[in-house]
Amino acid sequence: MKSRTLPVRQTALITGASSGIGYELAKLFAKDDHDLVLVSRTGPLLERIAREFKRDYGVKVTVIAKDLFRPEAAQELYDEVKAAGITVDYLVNDAGQGAYGKFAETALDQELSIIQLNVTTLVVLTKLFLRDMLARDSGRILQLASMVSKTPSPYQAVYAGTKAFVYNFTQSVIDEIKGSKVTMTALRPGATDTDFFNKAGADDMWAVQHDKLGPADAVARDGYEALMAGRPAIVSGLQNKIMDAVSNVIPDQAVASGMRKMDQPARKTRH
């Protein structure tokens, strides 16, 4: 009687996994019996999440507390994963941050750090893990882009610029890896109910004040399904799909004017 060979579990590495879309994506991978490498700056919170996923889903969870704002951090993360003998089958570049306000008035140091996290760290991790995936001829990468990847966004100029880079970078690399069994997907959510706006100092933004934020679990589900289907990009949410279609046929400055109304600080009611 032949012995049965158990299937080898695959592993997903998710940055920004301690909350929001990253946490919801991690949960989806765990539910589908994938092992996890969870990365964020908050080690104790990641440890709590690891215990939760191990208890609820029986998966192996590796926690790496890493400040991905640091220029050296992406290479360090890759080296630690390789040293642990972990093969990353799915890479999710979720970690990202924004700064809210008029560009002429916002803090330059903060925005340079955002560019480091949203662009440079993502590029380094993508290059290092993509090379391994291409060598194996298997693997999938999910890049967190945004609705503002293709839309001017007053009050979030640097963030929008970084997400435009992520989207165009992703689509360019997708064409380069055609013919392989490696896929890459850009997830383009709109304003989502996460801690992003608090960290960006954007709690007064119109969309936040008027409860126009989409649920993080729905965004994660859209991204997860698109990733597994090997789609090049996905806009999450019907309203966002409509807005995206409209923005493709009207002038950029008209789009910017409309976005300004949504992004500007909400008028507060006087008592």
mmCIF file of C-alpha atoms in Angstrom:
data_model
loop_
_atom_site.group_PDB
_atom_site.id
_atom_site.type_symbol
_atom_site.label_atom_id
_atom_site.label_comp_id
_atom_site.label_asym_id
_atom_site.label_seq_id
_atom_site.Cartn_x
_atom_site.Cartn_y
_atom_site.Cartn_z
ATOM 1 C CA MET A 1 0.000 0.000 0.000
ATOM 2 C CA LYS A 2 1.418 3.345 -1.071
ATOM 3 C CA SER A 3 1.811 6.018 1.560
ATOM 4 C CA ARG A 4 -0.060 9.242 0.945
ATOM 5 C CA THR A 5 2.008 12.374 0.471
ATOM 6 C CA LEU A 6 0.555 15.292 2.365
ATOM 7 C CA PRO A 7 0.339 18.543 0.409
ATOM 8 C CA VAL A 8 2.992 21.101 1.297
ATOM 9 C CA ARG A 9 1.472 24.130 2.999
ATOM 10 C CA GLN A 10 2.122 27.419 1.286
ATOM 11 C CA THR A 11 3.156 30.589 3.097
ATOM 12 C CA ALA A 12 1.997 34.185 2.753
ATOM 13 C CA LEU A 13 4.113 37.113 3.938
ATOM 14 C CA ILE A 14 2.012 40.168 4.721
ATOM 15 C CA THR A 15 3.362 43.579 5.669
ATOM 16 C CA GLY A 16 1.134 45.930 7.642
ATOM 17 C CA ALA A 17 -0.549 42.845 9.041
ATOM 18 C CA SER A 18 -1.455 44.167 12.490
ATOM 19 C CA SER A 19 -4.645 45.994 11.450
ATOM 20 C CA GLY A 20 -6.957 47.052 8.653
ATOM 21 C CA ILE A 21 -6.730 45.490 5.204
ATOM 22 C CA GLY A 22 -3.498 43.655 6.060
ATOM 23 C CA TYR A 23 -5.069 41.935 9.054
ATOM 24 C CA GLU A 24 -8.161 40.971 7.038
ATOM 25 C CA LEU A 25 -5.991 39.562 4.257
ATOM 26 C CA ALA A 26 -4.006 37.550 6.785
ATOM 27 C CA LYS A 27 -7.245 36.109 8.110
ATOM 28 C CA LEU A 28 -8.319 35.042 4.614
ATOM 29 C CA PHE A 29 -5.013 33.265 4.008
ATOM 30 C CA ALA A 30 -5.277 31.549 7.408
ATOM 31 C CA LYS A 31 -8.846 30.422 6.711
ATOM 32 C CA ASP A 32 -7.586 28.777 3.518
ATOM 33 C CA ASP A 33 -4.928 26.898 5.507
ATOM 34 C CA HIS A 34 -1.897 28.945 4.509
ATOM 35 C CA ASP A 35 0.937 29.545 6.934
ATOM 36 C CA LEU A 36 1.780 33.161 7.623
ATOM 37 C CA VAL A 37 4.662 35.555 8.115
ATOM 38 C CA LEU A 38 3.179 38.664 9.718
ATOM 39 C CA VAL A 39 5.157 41.905 9.616
ATOM 40 C CA SER A 40 4.593 45.287 11.251
ATOM 41 C CA ARG A 41 6.214 47.575 13.804
ATOM 42 C CA THR A 42 3.975 46.370 16.640
ATOM 43 C CA GLY A 43 5.447 43.094 17.872
ATOM 44 C CA PRO A 44 3.117 42.511 20.868
ATOM 45 C CA LEU A 45 0.021 43.055 18.725
ATOM 46 C CA LEU A 46 1.348 40.672 16.077
ATOM 47 C CA GLU A 47 1.974 38.052 18.768
ATOM 48 C CA ARG A 48 -1.654 38.354 19.902
ATOM 49 C CA ILE A 49 -2.847 37.954 16.308
ATOM 50 C CA ALA A 50 -0.546 34.961 15.856
ATOM 51 C CA ARG A 51 -2.077 33.249 18.885
ATOM 52 C CA GLU A 52 -5.561 34.002 17.535
ATOM 53 C CA PHE A 53 -4.828 32.500 14.108
ATOM 54 C CA LYS A 54 -3.055 29.449 15.513
ATOM 55 C CA ARG A 55 -6.033 28.785 17.791
ATOM 56 C CA ASP A 56 -8.750 29.420 15.215
ATOM 57 C CA TYR A 57 -7.162 28.015 12.055
ATOM 58 C CA GLY A 58 -4.300 25.737 13.134
ATOM 59 C CA VAL A 59 -1.761 27.426 10.867
ATOM 60 C CA LYS A 60 1.882 28.210 11.545
ATOM 61 C CA VAL A 61 2.472 31.918 12.137
ATOM 62 C CA THR A 62 5.872 33.593 12.157
ATOM 63 C CA VAL A 63 5.987 37.103 13.593
ATOM 64 C CA ILE A 64 8.620 39.632 12.520
ATOM 65 C CA ALA A 65 8.497 43.058 14.142
ATOM 66 C CA LYS A 66 10.123 45.402 11.649
ATOM 67 C CA ASP A 67 9.981 49.148 11.092
ATOM 68 C CA LEU A 68 9.683 49.289 7.317
ATOM 69 C CA PHE A 69 10.194 53.055 7.302
ATOM 70 C CA ARG A 70 13.902 52.284 7.834
ATOM 71 C CA PRO A 71 15.890 52.086 4.571
ATOM 72 C CA GLU A 72 17.643 48.881 5.684
ATOM 73 C CA ALA A 73 14.496 47.117 6.894
ATOM 74 C CA ALA A 74 13.320 45.504 3.649
ATOM 75 C CA GLN A 75 16.640 43.735 3.040
ATOM 76 C CA GLU A 76 16.772 42.725 6.719
ATOM 77 C CA LEU A 77 13.274 41.235 6.476
ATOM 78 C CA TYR A 78 14.165 39.221 3.395
ATOM 79 C CA ASP A 79 17.375 37.974 5.002
ATOM 80 C CA GLU A 80 15.528 36.904 8.176
ATOM 81 C CA VAL A 81 12.936 34.996 6.181
ATOM 82 C CA LYS A 82 15.591 33.224 4.142
ATOM 83 C CA ALA A 83 17.619 32.407 7.272
ATOM 84 C CA ALA A 84 14.513 30.809 8.790
ATOM 85 C CA GLY A 85 14.169 28.551 5.737
ATOM 86 C CA ILE A 86 10.759 29.964 4.832
ATOM 87 C CA THR A 87 9.601 29.898 1.211
ATOM 88 C CA VAL A 88 7.268 32.818 0.491
ATOM 89 C CA ASP A 89 4.596 31.723 -1.966
ATOM 90 C CA TYR A 90 2.485 34.871 -1.575
ATOM 91 C CA LEU A 91 3.863 38.344 -0.930
ATOM 92 C CA VAL A 92 1.394 41.034 0.168
ATOM 93 C CA ASN A 93 2.834 44.549 0.236
ATOM 94 C CA ASP A 94 0.137 46.178 2.362
ATOM 95 C CA ALA A 95 2.166 48.488 4.610
ATOM 96 C CA GLY A 96 1.642 52.115 3.694
ATOM 97 C CA GLN A 97 0.955 55.519 5.153
ATOM 98 C CA GLY A 98 -0.178 58.992 4.100
ATOM 99 C CA ALA A 99 0.049 62.605 5.220
ATOM 100 C CA TYR A 100 -2.925 64.948 5.072
ATOM 101 C CA GLY A 101 -2.850 68.654 4.269
ATOM 102 C CA LYS A 102 -1.718 71.161 1.654
ATOM 103 C CA PHE A 103 1.620 70.069 0.250
ATOM 104 C CA ALA A 104 3.260 73.462 0.828
ATOM 105 C CA GLU A 105 2.374 73.217 4.522
ATOM 106 C CA THR A 106 3.016 69.567 5.387
ATOM 107 C CA ALA A 107 6.218 68.211 6.965
ATOM 108 C CA LEU A 108 8.898 67.259 4.442
ATOM 109 C CA ASP A 109 10.574 64.695 6.715
ATOM 110 C CA GLN A 110 7.289 62.869 7.192
ATOM 111 C CA GLU A 111 6.623 62.781 3.467
ATOM 112 C CA LEU A 112 10.098 61.489 2.653
ATOM 113 C CA SER A 113 9.483 58.694 5.165
ATOM 114 C CA ILE A 114 6.176 57.922 3.452
ATOM 115 C CA ILE A 115 7.934 57.683 0.090
ATOM 116 C CA GLN A 116 10.457 55.318 1.690
ATOM 117 C CA LEU A 117 7.707 53.045 3.023
ATOM 118 C CA ASN A 118 5.179 53.208 0.190
ATOM 119 C CA VAL A 119 7.665 53.074 -2.685
ATOM 120 C CA THR A 120 11.228 52.074 -1.808
ATOM 121 C CA THR A 121 10.407 49.329 0.689
ATOM 122 C CA LEU A 122 7.795 47.903 -1.678
ATOM 123 C CA VAL A 123 10.265 47.888 -4.586
ATOM 124 C CA VAL A 124 12.985 46.145 -2.554
ATOM 125 C CA LEU A 125 10.661 43.449 -1.217
ATOM 126 C CA THR A 126 9.121 42.892 -4.637
ATOM 127 C CA LYS A 127 12.490 42.526 -6.356
ATOM 128 C CA LEU A 128 13.954 40.140 -3.774
ATOM 129 C CA PHE A 129 10.958 37.827 -3.465
ATOM 130 C CA LEU A 130 10.060 38.028 -7.165
ATOM 131 C CA ARG A 131 13.500 36.715 -8.115
ATOM 132 C CA ASP A 132 12.914 33.658 -5.908
ATOM 133 C CA MET A 133 9.435 33.136 -7.347
ATOM 134 C CA LEU A 134 10.683 33.320 -10.923
ATOM 135 C CA ALA A 135 13.456 30.839 -10.105
ATOM 136 C CA ARG A 136 10.753 28.404 -8.845
ATOM 137 C CA ASP A 137 8.289 29.514 -11.551
ATOM 138 C CA SER A 138 5.544 29.913 -8.963
ATOM 139 C CA GLY A 139 4.227 32.618 -6.669
ATOM 140 C CA ARG A 140 1.811 35.518 -6.407
ATOM 141 C CA ILE A 141 2.279 39.142 -5.297
ATOM 142 C CA LEU A 142 -0.438 41.556 -4.163
ATOM 143 C CA GLN A 143 0.435 45.254 -4.211
ATOM 144 C CA LEU A 144 -1.715 47.741 -2.294
ATOM 145 C CA ALA A 145 -2.362 50.549 -4.727
ATOM 146 C CA SER A 146 -5.375 52.847 -4.399
ATOM 147 C CA MET A 147 -8.189 54.599 -6.203
ATOM 148 C CA VAL A 148 -5.890 57.634 -6.196
ATOM 149 C CA SER A 149 -3.317 55.661 -8.217
ATOM 150 C CA LYS A 150 -5.030 57.104 -11.286
ATOM 151 C CA THR A 151 -6.748 60.097 -9.710
ATOM 152 C CA PRO A 152 -5.301 63.460 -8.608
ATOM 153 C CA SER A 153 -5.895 63.847 -4.871
ATOM 154 C CA PRO A 154 -5.554 67.320 -3.306
ATOM 155 C CA TYR A 155 -4.610 67.265 0.395
ATOM 156 C CA GLN A 156 -2.947 63.862 -0.190
ATOM 157 C CA ALA A 157 -0.526 64.783 -2.979
ATOM 158 C CA VAL A 158 2.461 62.712 -1.837
ATOM 159 C CA TYR A 159 0.358 59.677 -0.923
ATOM 160 C CA ALA A 160 -1.403 59.814 -4.305
ATOM 161 C CA GLY A 161 1.966 60.105 -6.018
ATOM 162 C CA THR A 162 3.302 57.022 -4.261
ATOM 163 C CA LYS A 163 0.223 55.004 -5.154
ATOM 164 C CA ALA A 164 0.467 56.107 -8.792
ATOM 165 C CA PHE A 165 3.983 54.693 -8.720
ATOM 166 C CA VAL A 166 2.788 51.416 -7.178
ATOM 167 C CA TYR A 167 0.110 50.934 -9.823
ATOM 168 C CA ASN A 168 2.299 51.753 -12.831
ATOM 169 C CA PHE A 169 5.246 49.805 -11.439
ATOM 170 C CA THR A 170 3.014 46.770 -10.931
ATOM 171 C CA GLN A 171 1.498 46.859 -14.415
ATOM 172 C CA SER A 172 4.957 47.257 -15.951
ATOM 173 C CA VAL A 173 6.396 44.251 -14.114
ATOM 174 C CA ILE A 174 3.318 42.174 -14.946
ATOM 175 C CA ASP A 175 4.168 42.538 -18.629
ATOM 176 C CA GLU A 176 7.788 41.572 -17.974
ATOM 177 C CA ILE A 177 6.871 38.312 -16.244
ATOM 178 C CA LYS A 178 4.396 37.123 -18.882
ATOM 179 C CA GLY A 179 5.116 33.531 -19.807
ATOM 180 C CA SER A 180 5.962 32.571 -16.223
ATOM 181 C CA LYS A 181 3.615 31.115 -13.634
ATOM 182 C CA VAL A 182 4.194 34.086 -11.327
ATOM 183 C CA THR A 183 1.427 36.681 -11.092
ATOM 184 C CA MET A 184 1.140 40.177 -9.661
ATOM 185 C CA THR A 185 -2.033 42.080 -8.770
ATOM 186 C CA ALA A 186 -2.706 45.718 -7.876
ATOM 187 C CA LEU A 187 -5.536 46.218 -5.381
ATOM 188 C CA ARG A 188 -7.174 49.638 -5.700
ATOM 189 C CA PRO A 189 -9.476 50.366 -2.750
ATOM 190 C CA GLY A 190 -11.145 53.677 -2.068
ATOM 191 C CA ALA A 191 -11.325 55.274 1.366
ATOM 192 C CA THR A 192 -11.457 52.319 3.770
ATOM 193 C CA ASP A 193 -12.377 52.002 7.434
ATOM 194 C CA THR A 194 -8.893 51.496 8.880
ATOM 195 C CA ASP A 195 -6.480 53.414 11.101
ATOM 196 C CA PHE A 196 -4.988 55.042 7.992
ATOM 197 C CA PHE A 197 -6.782 58.376 8.390
ATOM 198 C CA ASN A 198 -5.868 58.690 12.047
ATOM 199 C CA LYS A 199 -2.191 58.062 11.280
ATOM 200 C CA ALA A 200 -2.332 60.519 8.380
ATOM 201 C CA GLY A 201 -3.913 63.217 10.557
ATOM 202 C CA ALA A 202 -6.991 63.148 8.318
ATOM 203 C CA ASP A 203 -9.774 62.557 10.851
ATOM 204 C CA ASP A 204 -11.425 65.817 9.721
ATOM 205 C CA MET A 205 -11.592 64.744 6.079
ATOM 206 C CA TRP A 206 -15.067 64.914 4.541
ATOM 207 C CA ALA A 207 -15.191 61.190 3.717
ATOM 208 C CA VAL A 208 -14.285 60.283 7.310
ATOM 209 C CA GLN A 209 -16.744 62.695 8.921
ATOM 210 C CA HIS A 210 -19.590 61.548 6.669
ATOM 211 C CA ASP A 211 -19.022 57.796 7.136
ATOM 212 C CA LYS A 212 -18.038 57.201 3.517
ATOM 213 C CA LEU A 213 -15.444 54.569 4.368
ATOM 214 C CA GLY A 214 -15.653 51.064 2.928
ATOM 215 C CA PRO A 215 -15.298 47.956 5.144
ATOM 216 C CA ALA A 216 -11.761 46.576 5.323
ATOM 217 C CA ASP A 217 -12.908 42.950 5.179
ATOM 218 C CA ALA A 218 -14.732 43.526 1.868
ATOM 219 C CA VAL A 219 -11.678 45.227 0.369
ATOM 220 C CA ALA A 220 -9.482 42.355 1.523
ATOM 221 C CA ARG A 221 -11.853 39.805 0.016
ATOM 222 C CA ASP A 222 -11.798 41.584 -3.362
ATOM 223 C CA GLY A 223 -8.003 41.710 -3.320
ATOM 224 C CA TYR A 224 -7.637 38.107 -2.212
ATOM 225 C CA GLU A 225 -9.935 36.765 -4.905
ATOM 226 C CA ALA A 226 -8.224 38.849 -7.605
ATOM 227 C CA LEU A 227 -4.811 37.643 -6.419
ATOM 228 C CA MET A 228 -5.844 34.001 -6.518
ATOM 229 C CA ALA A 229 -7.350 34.480 -9.982
ATOM 230 C CA GLY A 230 -4.137 36.070 -11.240
ATOM 231 C CA ARG A 231 -5.831 39.319 -12.251
ATOM 232 C CA PRO A 232 -3.559 42.314 -12.964
ATOM 233 C CA ALA A 233 -5.717 44.783 -11.019
ATOM 234 C CA ILE A 234 -8.968 45.144 -9.109
ATOM 235 C CA VAL A 235 -10.947 48.204 -8.058
ATOM 236 C CA SER A 236 -12.775 47.352 -4.837
ATOM 237 C CA GLY A 237 -16.407 48.400 -4.484
ATOM 238 C CA LEU A 238 -19.155 49.270 -6.968
ATOM 239 C CA GLN A 239 -19.090 53.013 -6.275
ATOM 240 C CA ASN A 240 -15.335 53.073 -6.741
ATOM 241 C CA LYS A 241 -15.659 51.192 -10.040
ATOM 242 C CA ILE A 242 -18.129 53.825 -11.245
ATOM 243 C CA MET A 243 -15.877 56.671 -10.112
ATOM 244 C CA ASP A 244 -12.899 55.039 -11.797
ATOM 245 C CA ALA A 245 -14.764 54.687 -15.079
ATOM 246 C CA VAL A 246 -15.917 58.323 -14.958
ATOM 247 C CA SER A 247 -12.442 59.618 -14.118
ATOM 248 C CA ASN A 248 -11.080 57.932 -17.240
ATOM 249 C CA VAL A 249 -13.185 60.132 -19.541
ATOM 250 C CA ILE A 250 -13.068 63.570 -17.922
ATOM 251 C CA PRO A 251 -10.081 65.952 -17.631
ATOM 252 C CA ASP A 252 -7.674 65.437 -14.746
ATOM 253 C CA GLN A 253 -8.264 68.919 -13.360
ATOM 254 C CA ALA A 254 -12.004 68.282 -13.211
ATOM 255 C CA VAL A 255 -11.279 65.046 -11.352
ATOM 256 C CA ALA A 256 -8.944 66.904 -8.996
ATOM 257 C CA SER A 257 -11.646 69.479 -8.271
ATOM 258 C CA GLY A 258 -14.134 66.735 -7.396
ATOM 259 C CA MET A 259 -11.609 64.929 -5.233
ATOM 260 C CA ARG A 260 -10.778 68.175 -3.445
ATOM 261 C CA LYS A 261 -14.398 68.431 -2.288
ATOM 262 C CA MET A 262 -14.231 64.889 -0.886
ATOM 263 C CA ASP A 263 -10.778 65.228 0.636
ATOM 264 C CA GLN A 264 -11.060 68.691 2.153
ATOM 265 C CA PRO A 265 -11.756 69.127 5.880
ATOM 266 C CA ALA A 266 -15.443 68.790 6.691
ATOM 267 C CA ARG A 267 -17.178 71.910 7.937
ATOM 268 C CA LYS A 268 -17.882 71.512 11.611
ATOM 269 C CA THR A 269 -21.298 72.433 12.913
ATOM 270 C CA ARG A 270 -21.357 75.421 15.239
ATOM 271 C CA HIS A 271 -23.295 75.090 18.471
#
